[in-house]
Amino acid sequence: MDDFLAARSQMALSLGFHIIYSCIGMVMPVFMAISHFKWIKTQDPVYKNITVAWSKGVAIFFATGAVSGTMLSFELGLLWPGFMKHAGPIFGMPFSLEGVAFFIEAIALGLFLYGWNRLNNWVHWTAGIIVGVSGVASGILVVAANSWMNSPSGFDFVNGQYINIDPVKAMFNKAWFSESLHMIIAAFSATGFAVAGIHALMIYRKKNIAFHTKAFKIAIIFGAAAAILQPFSGDLSAKNAAKHQPAKLAAMEAYFHTQEYAPLVIGGIPDTVAKKVNYGLEIPGLLSFLVHDNFKTPVNGLDKIPVKNQPPVAVTHYAFQIMVGIGVLMMLIGIIYFYELWKKKDLISKPWFLKTFIWATPLGFIALEAGWTVTEVGRQPWIIQGVMRTSEAVTPMPGIQYSFYLFSFIYFTLSIAVIFLLKRQIQMVPELYDRKTAQS
C-alpha cells in the first residue's frame, strides 16, 4: 500500500466510524428530550426510565464521538497539510463554531446527567434540549465545511494564490443547505430505525414490553418521518450536484453519453471500457426530468468530462444505488407504519411487524455510509472541487501505512468497547425499570 492510498484509506476509515457515532450523538438527545418531556407532563415512570436509559447511551456515544472527532481533526493536519495550509483560513469558521457547539453540548450533557433530583424539572429538561440542539448544530457546521469542498466559494484563486477570503461566504456556500438538510434527515432516519429495531427485538423477546413499546414509538415516529422526507432532500442534493459537480452526478448514474431524454439507470454493472452499463434498467428521460424538470433537456455525461477529472465510476455508482435502494425501502416501511397508525391498528404484538423493524435496524447506517462514499469518492480526483487535487494535498512524510494499521486497530477496539457498553446497558434496562417502578 503506497502512502497516498494509505492516507485516503485512513481518512475513509475515520470518517466511516465517526459518522455513525456523530449521527447517533446528534439524534439520541432529541429522543431523550421527548421522553423526558412526556415524563414531566404525565409522571409516567416508564418515560423517566426511558430517559435515564437513553441518557446513558448518549453519554457513551458522546465520548466515542469526541474521541473519533478529535482524531479526525489531527488527521486533517497530519495527512493533508497541503489542503489545510490553503483551505484552513477559508473554511475554518464552521470548524471553530462546531468547537463552540461541542463545548456547549458537553456542559449541557453534564448538567443533564448529574441534574436528576438536583435541578428543577423544566431546567433539567432544558439542559437536555440544549444537548440536542447543539448536537444538531455541530452536524450542520461540519457538513457546511465538507460542502465547501464540493462547492468552493469565499475566495479568488489567482496565480496559485488564495486571495479575497470571505469565511462567511465560504461557510454558506451553494451546497451547504442541501447537503446539511440531507445529512440531518439521514441521521434521524438511520438512528430512528436503529433504536426502534433494538426495542422491537426486546418486544419480540417479550422483555419489559411496556418500557420497550413506548421507546419504540418515540424512535420510529422520527425515523419513519425522516425516511419519508429523505427522497425530497436527496432530489435537492442531486440537482445541486448536477449544477456544481456534473462529474459526480454522471458517475452516480454511470451516465457515459450526453443525450436528450437522458435515461435514469437502476442497478447495472458499469463497463468503463465499453462506456455502457450492463444489466441495468434504463428509464428514458427520467434523469433529464429529475435534473431539469423536463424529459428532453440533455444532462452532461462523462463524455463531457476529461478522463483525468473523472471519479471512479463503479464505486460511486454502486454506493449511490445502495443508498437509494435502502432509502426507498425505508420510506416504504415508514409509509406502512404511518398508514397502520392512521388506521389505529395495534401491530406491536404482530411478529411480522416486529421482524420488519428488527431486520431494518442496520439499514439506515448502511445507506449513510454509502451516501458518504458517494460524497467523497464522487468528488475525486479533487479534494477541493476544481481547485486542488487530492494528490497535491497529501503529506510527503513516508510510512503512512503504519499509521493506517494503528488507527484501524484503535477504531476496532473502540467499536468493541462501544458494543460491550451498549449491550450491558440494554441488558440492565429490565432491572432498572423494575427497581424504579417499585420506588415510584
CSV table of C-alpha atoms in Angstrom, one decimal:
chain,number,residue,atom,x,y,z
A,1,MET,CA,0.0,0.0,0.0
A,2,ASP,CA,1.5,3.3,-1.1
A,3,ASP,CA,1.4,6.4,1.2
A,4,PHE,CA,-1.3,8.2,-0.9
A,5,LEU,CA,-3.7,5.2,-0.8
A,6,ALA,CA,-2.9,4.7,2.9
A,7,ALA,CA,-3.7,8.3,3.7
A,8,ARG,CA,-7.0,8.1,1.8
A,9,SER,CA,-7.9,4.7,3.4
A,10,GLN,CA,-7.2,6.1,6.9
A,11,MET,CA,-9.4,9.1,6.3
A,12,ALA,CA,-12.1,7.0,4.9
A,13,LEU,CA,-11.9,4.6,7.9
A,14,SER,CA,-12.0,7.5,10.4
A,15,LEU,CA,-15.0,9.2,8.6
A,16,GLY,CA,-16.8,5.9,8.3
A,17,PHE,CA,-16.6,5.3,12.1
A,18,HIS,CA,-17.1,8.9,13.2
A,19,ILE,CA,-20.2,9.4,11.1
A,20,ILE,CA,-22.1,6.7,13.0
A,21,TYR,CA,-21.1,8.0,16.4
A,22,SER,CA,-21.8,11.6,15.5
A,23,CYS,CA,-25.2,10.9,14.0
A,24,ILE,CA,-26.4,8.9,17.0
A,25,GLY,CA,-24.9,11.6,19.2
A,26,MET,CA,-27.0,14.2,17.3
A,27,VAL,CA,-30.3,12.4,17.3
A,28,MET,CA,-30.4,10.4,20.6
A,29,PRO,CA,-30.5,13.6,22.8
A,30,VAL,CA,-33.7,14.6,20.8
A,31,PHE,CA,-35.3,11.3,21.6
A,32,MET,CA,-34.1,11.7,25.2
A,33,ALA,CA,-35.7,15.2,25.5
A,34,ILE,CA,-39.0,13.9,24.1
A,35,SER,CA,-39.2,11.0,26.6
A,36,HIS,CA,-38.2,13.4,29.4
A,37,PHE,CA,-41.0,15.9,28.4
A,38,LYS,CA,-43.5,13.0,28.4
A,39,TRP,CA,-42.4,12.1,31.9
A,40,ILE,CA,-42.7,15.7,33.2
A,41,LYS,CA,-46.2,16.0,31.7
A,42,THR,CA,-47.6,12.6,32.6
A,43,GLN,CA,-45.5,11.5,35.6
A,44,ASP,CA,-45.4,8.0,34.0
A,45,PRO,CA,-42.3,6.3,35.5
A,46,VAL,CA,-41.8,4.4,32.3
A,47,TYR,CA,-40.9,7.6,30.5
A,48,LYS,CA,-38.4,8.5,33.2
A,49,ASN,CA,-36.8,5.1,32.9
A,50,ILE,CA,-36.5,5.5,29.2
A,51,THR,CA,-34.9,8.9,29.6
A,52,VAL,CA,-32.4,7.6,32.1
A,53,ALA,CA,-31.5,4.6,29.9
A,54,TRP,CA,-31.2,6.7,26.8
A,55,SER,CA,-29.1,9.4,28.6
A,56,LYS,CA,-26.5,6.7,29.4
A,57,GLY,CA,-26.4,5.8,25.7
A,58,VAL,CA,-26.0,9.4,24.8
A,59,ALA,CA,-23.0,9.7,27.2
A,60,ILE,CA,-21.4,6.6,25.6
A,61,PHE,CA,-21.8,7.9,22.1
A,62,PHE,CA,-20.8,11.4,23.1
A,63,ALA,CA,-17.5,10.1,24.5
A,64,THR,CA,-16.7,7.9,21.5
A,65,GLY,CA,-17.8,10.7,19.1
A,66,ALA,CA,-15.4,13.1,20.9
A,67,VAL,CA,-12.5,10.7,20.6
A,68,SER,CA,-13.1,9.9,16.9
A,69,GLY,CA,-13.7,13.5,16.1
A,70,THR,CA,-10.5,14.6,17.8
A,71,MET,CA,-8.6,12.0,15.8
A,72,LEU,CA,-10.1,13.3,12.6
A,73,SER,CA,-9.0,16.9,13.4
A,74,PHE,CA,-5.4,15.7,13.9
A,75,GLU,CA,-5.6,13.6,10.7
A,76,LEU,CA,-6.6,16.6,8.6
A,77,GLY,CA,-3.4,18.3,9.6
A,78,LEU,CA,-1.1,15.3,9.6
A,79,LEU,CA,-2.3,13.6,6.4
A,80,TRP,CA,-3.4,16.6,4.3
A,81,PRO,CA,-1.1,19.5,5.2
A,82,GLY,CA,-1.3,20.9,1.7
A,83,PHE,CA,-5.0,21.2,2.0
A,84,MET,CA,-5.0,22.7,5.5
A,85,LYS,CA,-2.3,25.2,4.5
A,86,HIS,CA,-4.6,26.8,1.9
A,87,ALA,CA,-8.1,25.8,3.0
A,88,GLY,CA,-7.8,26.3,6.7
A,89,PRO,CA,-8.1,30.2,6.7
A,90,ILE,CA,-11.1,29.9,4.3
A,91,PHE,CA,-13.3,27.2,5.8
A,92,GLY,CA,-12.1,27.3,9.3
A,93,MET,CA,-15.1,29.3,10.6
A,94,PRO,CA,-17.6,26.3,10.6
A,95,PHE,CA,-15.0,24.2,12.4
A,96,SER,CA,-14.4,26.9,15.0
A,97,LEU,CA,-18.2,27.3,15.6
A,98,GLU,CA,-18.5,23.5,15.7
A,99,GLY,CA,-16.0,23.5,18.6
A,100,VAL,CA,-18.1,26.0,20.4
A,101,ALA,CA,-21.2,23.9,19.9
A,102,PHE,CA,-19.3,20.9,21.1
A,103,PHE,CA,-18.4,22.6,24.4
A,104,ILE,CA,-21.9,23.8,24.9
A,105,GLU,CA,-23.2,20.3,24.3
A,106,ALA,CA,-20.6,18.9,26.8
A,107,ILE,CA,-21.6,21.3,29.5
A,108,ALA,CA,-25.3,20.7,29.0
A,109,LEU,CA,-24.9,17.0,28.9
A,110,GLY,CA,-23.0,17.1,32.3
A,111,LEU,CA,-25.9,19.2,33.8
A,112,PHE,CA,-28.4,16.7,32.4
A,113,LEU,CA,-26.6,13.6,33.6
A,114,TYR,CA,-26.0,14.9,37.1
A,115,GLY,CA,-29.1,17.1,37.4
A,116,TRP,CA,-31.5,14.4,38.4
A,117,ASN,CA,-33.2,15.4,41.8
A,118,ARG,CA,-30.9,18.5,41.9
A,119,LEU,CA,-32.4,20.8,39.2
A,120,ASN,CA,-35.9,21.9,38.7
A,121,ASN,CA,-37.6,19.6,36.2
A,122,TRP,CA,-38.0,22.1,33.5
A,123,VAL,CA,-34.4,23.4,33.9
A,124,HIS,CA,-33.3,19.9,33.8
A,125,TRP,CA,-35.3,19.3,30.6
A,126,THR,CA,-33.9,22.5,29.1
A,127,ALA,CA,-30.4,21.2,29.6
A,128,GLY,CA,-31.4,18.1,27.5
A,129,ILE,CA,-32.9,20.3,24.8
A,130,ILE,CA,-29.6,22.2,24.6
A,131,VAL,CA,-27.7,18.9,24.2
A,132,GLY,CA,-29.9,18.1,21.3
A,133,VAL,CA,-29.8,21.5,19.6
A,134,SER,CA,-26.1,21.9,19.9
A,135,GLY,CA,-25.6,18.4,18.6
A,136,VAL,CA,-27.6,19.1,15.5
A,137,ALA,CA,-25.8,22.4,15.1
A,138,SER,CA,-22.5,20.6,15.2
A,139,GLY,CA,-23.6,18.3,12.5
A,140,ILE,CA,-24.8,21.2,10.3
A,141,LEU,CA,-21.5,23.1,10.8
A,142,VAL,CA,-19.3,20.1,9.9
A,143,VAL,CA,-21.3,19.3,6.8
A,144,ALA,CA,-21.1,23.0,5.8
A,145,ALA,CA,-17.3,22.6,5.9
A,146,ASN,CA,-17.5,19.5,3.8
A,147,SER,CA,-19.9,21.1,1.3
A,148,TRP,CA,-17.4,23.9,0.8
A,149,MET,CA,-15.0,21.2,-0.6
A,150,ASN,CA,-17.7,20.2,-3.1
A,151,SER,CA,-18.7,23.8,-3.9
A,152,PRO,CA,-15.8,26.1,-3.0
A,153,SER,CA,-16.6,29.8,-2.6
A,154,GLY,CA,-15.5,32.7,-0.5
A,155,PHE,CA,-12.1,33.3,-2.2
A,156,ASP,CA,-10.4,34.1,-5.5
A,157,PHE,CA,-7.8,31.7,-6.8
A,158,VAL,CA,-5.3,33.7,-8.8
A,159,ASN,CA,-1.8,32.5,-9.9
A,160,GLY,CA,-1.9,29.7,-7.4
A,161,GLN,CA,-2.8,32.1,-4.5
A,162,TYR,CA,-6.0,32.2,-2.4
A,163,ILE,CA,-7.0,35.9,-2.1
A,164,ASN,CA,-10.1,38.0,-1.1
A,165,ILE,CA,-11.0,35.4,1.5
A,166,ASP,CA,-14.6,35.7,2.9
A,167,PRO,CA,-15.1,32.9,5.6
A,168,VAL,CA,-18.9,33.7,5.9
A,169,LYS,CA,-19.4,33.2,2.2
A,170,ALA,CA,-17.3,30.1,2.3
A,171,MET,CA,-19.4,28.6,5.1
A,172,PHE,CA,-22.7,29.5,3.4
A,173,ASN,CA,-21.6,28.1,0.0
A,174,LYS,CA,-24.1,27.0,-2.6
A,175,ALA,CA,-24.2,23.4,-1.4
A,176,TRP,CA,-24.3,23.8,2.4
A,177,PHE,CA,-28.1,23.9,2.7
A,178,SER,CA,-29.0,20.9,0.5
A,179,GLU,CA,-26.2,18.8,2.0
A,180,SER,CA,-26.8,19.7,5.6
A,181,LEU,CA,-30.6,19.1,5.2
A,182,HIS,CA,-29.9,15.7,3.6
A,183,MET,CA,-27.4,14.8,6.3
A,184,ILE,CA,-29.6,15.7,9.2
A,185,ILE,CA,-32.6,13.9,7.8
A,186,ALA,CA,-30.4,10.9,7.1
A,187,ALA,CA,-29.2,11.0,10.8
A,188,PHE,CA,-32.7,11.0,12.1
A,189,SER,CA,-33.8,8.2,9.7
A,190,ALA,CA,-30.8,5.9,10.4
A,191,THR,CA,-30.8,6.5,14.2
A,192,GLY,CA,-34.6,6.3,14.5
A,193,PHE,CA,-34.7,2.9,12.7
A,194,ALA,CA,-31.8,1.6,14.6
A,195,VAL,CA,-33.2,2.5,18.0
A,196,ALA,CA,-36.7,1.3,17.0
A,197,GLY,CA,-35.2,-2.0,15.8
A,198,ILE,CA,-33.4,-2.7,19.1
A,199,HIS,CA,-36.6,-2.0,21.1
A,200,ALA,CA,-38.6,-4.2,18.6
A,201,LEU,CA,-36.2,-7.0,19.3
A,202,MET,CA,-36.8,-6.7,23.0
A,203,ILE,CA,-40.5,-6.7,22.5
A,204,TYR,CA,-40.2,-9.7,20.2
A,205,ARG,CA,-38.4,-11.5,23.0
A,206,LYS,CA,-41.2,-10.4,25.4
A,207,LYS,CA,-38.8,-8.5,27.7
A,208,ASN,CA,-40.2,-5.5,29.5
A,209,ILE,CA,-42.8,-4.8,26.9
A,210,ALA,CA,-44.2,-1.6,28.4
A,211,PHE,CA,-40.8,0.0,28.5
A,212,HIS,CA,-39.7,-1.0,25.0
A,213,THR,CA,-43.1,-0.3,23.4
A,214,LYS,CA,-43.1,3.4,24.5
A,215,ALA,CA,-39.4,3.7,23.5
A,216,PHE,CA,-40.1,2.1,20.1
A,217,LYS,CA,-42.9,4.5,19.3
A,218,ILE,CA,-40.8,7.6,20.0
A,219,ALA,CA,-37.9,6.4,17.9
A,220,ILE,CA,-40.0,5.2,14.9
A,221,ILE,CA,-42.1,8.3,14.7
A,222,PHE,CA,-38.9,10.3,13.9
A,223,GLY,CA,-37.3,7.5,11.9
A,224,ALA,CA,-40.3,6.9,9.7
A,225,ALA,CA,-41.0,10.6,9.1
A,226,ALA,CA,-37.3,11.2,8.2
A,227,ALA,CA,-37.3,8.2,5.8
A,228,ILE,CA,-40.3,9.6,4.0
A,229,LEU,CA,-38.8,13.1,3.7
A,230,GLN,CA,-35.4,11.8,2.7
A,231,PRO,CA,-36.1,11.4,-1.1
A,232,PHE,CA,-37.1,15.1,-1.3
A,233,SER,CA,-33.8,16.2,0.3
A,234,GLY,CA,-31.9,13.8,-1.9
A,235,ASP,CA,-33.5,15.3,-5.0
A,236,LEU,CA,-32.4,18.7,-3.9
A,237,SER,CA,-28.8,17.4,-3.3
A,238,ALA,CA,-28.7,15.7,-6.7
A,239,LYS,CA,-29.9,18.9,-8.5
A,240,ASN,CA,-27.1,20.8,-6.7
A,241,ALA,CA,-24.6,18.1,-7.8
A,242,ALA,CA,-25.8,18.3,-11.4
A,243,LYS,CA,-25.1,22.1,-11.4
A,244,HIS,CA,-21.8,22.2,-9.4
A,245,GLN,CA,-20.4,18.7,-9.7
A,246,PRO,CA,-21.5,17.2,-13.1
A,247,ALA,CA,-18.8,14.6,-13.0
A,248,LYS,CA,-20.1,13.3,-9.7
A,249,LEU,CA,-23.7,13.1,-11.0
A,250,ALA,CA,-22.6,11.3,-14.1
A,251,ALA,CA,-20.6,8.8,-12.0
A,252,MET,CA,-23.5,8.3,-9.7
A,253,GLU,CA,-25.8,7.4,-12.6
A,254,ALA,CA,-23.0,5.6,-14.6
A,255,TYR,CA,-24.1,8.0,-17.4
A,256,PHE,CA,-21.5,7.9,-20.1
A,257,HIS,CA,-23.0,9.7,-23.1
A,258,THR,CA,-24.7,13.1,-23.1
A,259,GLN,CA,-28.1,12.9,-24.8
A,260,GLU,CA,-31.6,14.2,-24.9
A,261,TYR,CA,-34.1,12.3,-22.9
A,262,ALA,CA,-31.3,11.2,-20.6
A,263,PRO,CA,-32.2,7.8,-19.0
A,264,LEU,CA,-32.1,7.0,-15.3
A,265,VAL,CA,-30.3,3.7,-14.8
A,266,ILE,CA,-31.4,1.4,-12.0
A,267,GLY,CA,-28.8,-1.1,-10.9
A,268,GLY,CA,-26.4,-2.4,-13.5
A,269,ILE,CA,-22.7,-3.0,-13.8
A,270,PRO,CA,-20.7,-0.1,-15.3
A,271,ASP,CA,-18.3,-1.1,-18.1
A,272,THR,CA,-15.9,1.9,-18.2
A,273,VAL,CA,-14.0,0.4,-21.2
A,274,ALA,CA,-17.1,0.0,-23.4
A,275,LYS,CA,-18.7,3.1,-21.9
A,276,LYS,CA,-22.0,1.4,-21.0
A,277,VAL,CA,-24.0,-0.2,-18.2
A,278,ASN,CA,-24.7,-3.9,-18.4
A,279,TYR,CA,-27.8,-5.4,-16.9
A,280,GLY,CA,-29.2,-2.1,-15.7
A,281,LEU,CA,-32.8,-1.0,-16.1
A,282,GLU,CA,-33.0,2.3,-18.1
A,283,ILE,CA,-36.0,4.6,-17.8
A,284,PRO,CA,-35.7,7.1,-20.8
A,285,GLY,CA,-36.0,10.8,-20.0
A,286,LEU,CA,-36.3,10.3,-16.2
A,287,LEU,CA,-32.8,11.6,-15.4
A,288,SER,CA,-33.5,14.7,-17.5
A,289,PHE,CA,-36.7,15.2,-15.6
A,290,LEU,CA,-35.1,14.9,-12.2
A,291,VAL,CA,-32.3,17.3,-13.1
A,292,HIS,CA,-34.1,19.8,-15.3
A,293,ASP,CA,-37.8,19.2,-14.5
A,294,ASN,CA,-38.5,18.2,-18.1
A,295,PHE,CA,-37.9,15.0,-20.0
A,296,LYS,CA,-35.9,16.3,-23.0
A,297,THR,CA,-33.1,18.6,-21.8
A,298,PRO,CA,-29.7,16.9,-22.1
A,299,VAL,CA,-27.7,16.1,-18.9
A,300,ASN,CA,-23.9,16.3,-19.1
A,301,GLY,CA,-22.4,12.8,-19.2
A,302,LEU,CA,-18.9,11.6,-18.6
A,303,ASP,CA,-18.0,12.2,-22.2
A,304,LYS,CA,-18.1,15.9,-21.3
A,305,ILE,CA,-15.5,15.4,-18.5
A,306,PRO,CA,-11.8,14.9,-19.2
A,307,VAL,CA,-10.8,11.4,-18.2
A,308,LYS,CA,-8.2,12.7,-15.7
A,309,ASN,CA,-11.0,14.6,-13.9
A,310,GLN,CA,-13.5,11.7,-13.8
A,311,PRO,CA,-14.2,10.0,-10.4
A,312,PRO,CA,-14.2,6.2,-10.0
A,313,VAL,CA,-17.4,5.3,-11.7
A,314,ALA,CA,-18.1,1.8,-10.4
A,315,VAL,CA,-17.6,2.6,-6.7
A,316,THR,CA,-19.7,5.8,-6.9
A,317,HIS,CA,-22.5,4.1,-8.9
A,318,TYR,CA,-22.7,1.1,-6.6
A,319,ALA,CA,-22.7,3.3,-3.5
A,320,PHE,CA,-25.4,5.5,-4.9
A,321,GLN,CA,-27.6,2.5,-5.9
A,322,ILE,CA,-27.2,1.1,-2.4
A,323,MET,CA,-28.1,4.4,-0.8
A,324,VAL,CA,-31.2,5.0,-3.0
A,325,GLY,CA,-32.4,1.4,-2.8
A,326,ILE,CA,-32.2,1.3,1.0
A,327,GLY,CA,-33.7,4.8,1.2
A,328,VAL,CA,-36.7,3.7,-0.9
A,329,LEU,CA,-37.2,0.6,1.3
A,330,MET,CA,-37.1,2.6,4.5
A,331,MET,CA,-39.5,5.1,3.0
A,332,LEU,CA,-42.0,2.3,2.2
A,333,ILE,CA,-41.7,0.9,5.7
A,334,GLY,CA,-42.3,4.4,7.1
A,335,ILE,CA,-45.4,4.8,4.9
A,336,ILE,CA,-46.7,1.4,6.1
A,337,TYR,CA,-46.1,2.4,9.7
A,338,PHE,CA,-48.0,5.7,9.4
A,339,TYR,CA,-50.8,4.0,7.5
A,340,GLU,CA,-51.3,1.4,10.2
A,341,LEU,CA,-51.1,4.2,12.8
A,342,TRP,CA,-53.8,6.1,11.0
A,343,LYS,CA,-55.9,3.0,10.8
A,344,LYS,CA,-55.3,2.6,14.5
A,345,LYS,CA,-54.2,-1.0,14.2
A,346,ASP,CA,-52.2,-2.4,17.1
A,347,LEU,CA,-49.4,-4.2,15.3
A,348,ILE,CA,-46.9,-4.0,18.1
A,349,SER,CA,-47.7,-7.6,19.0
A,350,LYS,CA,-47.5,-9.0,15.5
A,351,PRO,CA,-44.3,-11.0,14.9
A,352,TRP,CA,-44.0,-9.9,11.2
A,353,PHE,CA,-44.3,-6.3,12.2
A,354,LEU,CA,-41.6,-6.5,14.8
A,355,LYS,CA,-39.3,-8.6,12.5
A,356,THR,CA,-39.6,-5.9,9.8
A,357,PHE,CA,-38.0,-3.4,12.1
A,358,ILE,CA,-35.5,-5.9,13.6
A,359,TRP,CA,-34.2,-6.6,10.1
A,360,ALA,CA,-34.3,-2.9,9.2
A,361,THR,CA,-32.1,-2.0,12.2
A,362,PRO,CA,-28.8,-1.5,10.3
A,363,LEU,CA,-30.2,-0.3,7.0
A,364,GLY,CA,-30.1,3.4,7.7
A,365,PHE,CA,-26.4,3.3,8.7
A,366,ILE,CA,-25.5,1.2,5.6
A,367,ALA,CA,-27.2,3.9,3.5
A,368,LEU,CA,-25.4,6.6,5.5
A,369,GLU,CA,-22.0,5.0,4.8
A,370,ALA,CA,-23.0,4.6,1.1
A,371,GLY,CA,-24.0,8.2,0.9
A,372,TRP,CA,-20.7,9.4,2.3
A,373,THR,CA,-18.9,7.2,-0.2
A,374,VAL,CA,-20.8,9.0,-3.0
A,375,THR,CA,-19.9,12.4,-1.5
A,376,GLU,CA,-16.2,11.7,-1.1
A,377,VAL,CA,-15.3,9.3,-3.9
A,378,GLY,CA,-17.6,11.1,-6.3
A,379,ARG,CA,-15.5,14.3,-5.7
A,380,GLN,CA,-12.3,12.7,-6.7
A,381,PRO,CA,-9.7,13.4,-8.0
A,382,TRP,CA,-10.3,16.7,-6.3
A,383,ILE,CA,-10.0,17.5,-2.6
A,384,ILE,CA,-11.3,21.0,-3.4
A,385,GLN,CA,-13.6,20.7,-6.4
A,386,GLY,CA,-11.9,22.1,-9.5
A,387,VAL,CA,-9.2,23.8,-7.4
A,388,MET,CA,-6.9,21.3,-5.7
A,389,ARG,CA,-6.3,17.7,-6.4
A,390,THR,CA,-6.2,15.2,-3.6
A,391,SER,CA,-2.7,14.1,-4.7
A,392,GLU,CA,-1.5,17.7,-4.2
A,393,ALA,CA,-2.7,17.8,-0.6
A,394,VAL,CA,-1.2,14.6,0.8
A,395,THR,CA,1.7,14.7,3.3
A,396,PRO,CA,5.2,13.9,1.9
A,397,MET,CA,6.0,12.0,5.1
A,398,PRO,CA,6.6,8.3,4.5
A,399,GLY,CA,5.2,5.4,6.5
A,400,ILE,CA,1.6,6.4,6.4
A,401,GLN,CA,0.5,2.8,6.0
A,402,TYR,CA,1.7,2.0,9.6
A,403,SER,CA,-0.5,4.9,10.8
A,404,PHE,CA,-3.4,3.4,8.9
A,405,TYR,CA,-2.8,0.0,10.6
A,406,LEU,CA,-2.6,1.7,14.0
A,407,PHE,CA,-5.8,3.7,13.6
A,408,SER,CA,-7.6,0.6,12.2
A,409,PHE,CA,-6.7,-1.2,15.5
A,410,ILE,CA,-7.8,1.8,17.6
A,411,TYR,CA,-11.2,2.1,15.8
A,412,PHE,CA,-11.7,-1.7,16.0
A,413,THR,CA,-11.0,-1.6,19.8
A,414,LEU,CA,-13.2,1.4,20.3
A,415,SER,CA,-16.1,-0.3,18.4
A,416,ILE,CA,-15.8,-3.4,20.6
A,417,ALA,CA,-15.9,-1.2,23.7
A,418,VAL,CA,-19.0,0.6,22.5
A,419,ILE,CA,-20.8,-2.7,21.6
A,420,PHE,CA,-19.9,-4.1,25.1
A,421,LEU,CA,-21.1,-1.0,26.9
A,422,LEU,CA,-24.3,-0.8,24.9
A,423,LYS,CA,-25.1,-4.5,25.3
A,424,ARG,CA,-24.6,-4.2,29.0
A,425,GLN,CA,-26.8,-1.1,29.1
A,426,ILE,CA,-29.6,-2.9,27.2
A,427,GLN,CA,-29.4,-5.9,29.5
A,428,MET,CA,-29.7,-3.6,32.5
A,429,VAL,CA,-32.9,-2.0,31.3
A,430,PRO,CA,-35.4,-4.5,32.8
A,431,GLU,CA,-33.7,-4.3,36.2
A,432,LEU,CA,-33.7,-0.5,36.0
A,433,TYR,CA,-37.4,-0.5,35.1
A,434,ASP,CA,-38.5,-2.8,37.9
A,435,ARG,CA,-36.5,-1.1,40.6
A,436,LYS,CA,-37.5,2.5,39.7
A,437,THR,CA,-41.2,1.5,39.2
A,438,ALA,CA,-41.2,-0.1,42.6
A,439,GLN,CA,-39.8,3.1,44.1
A,440,SER,CA,-42.4,5.2,42.3
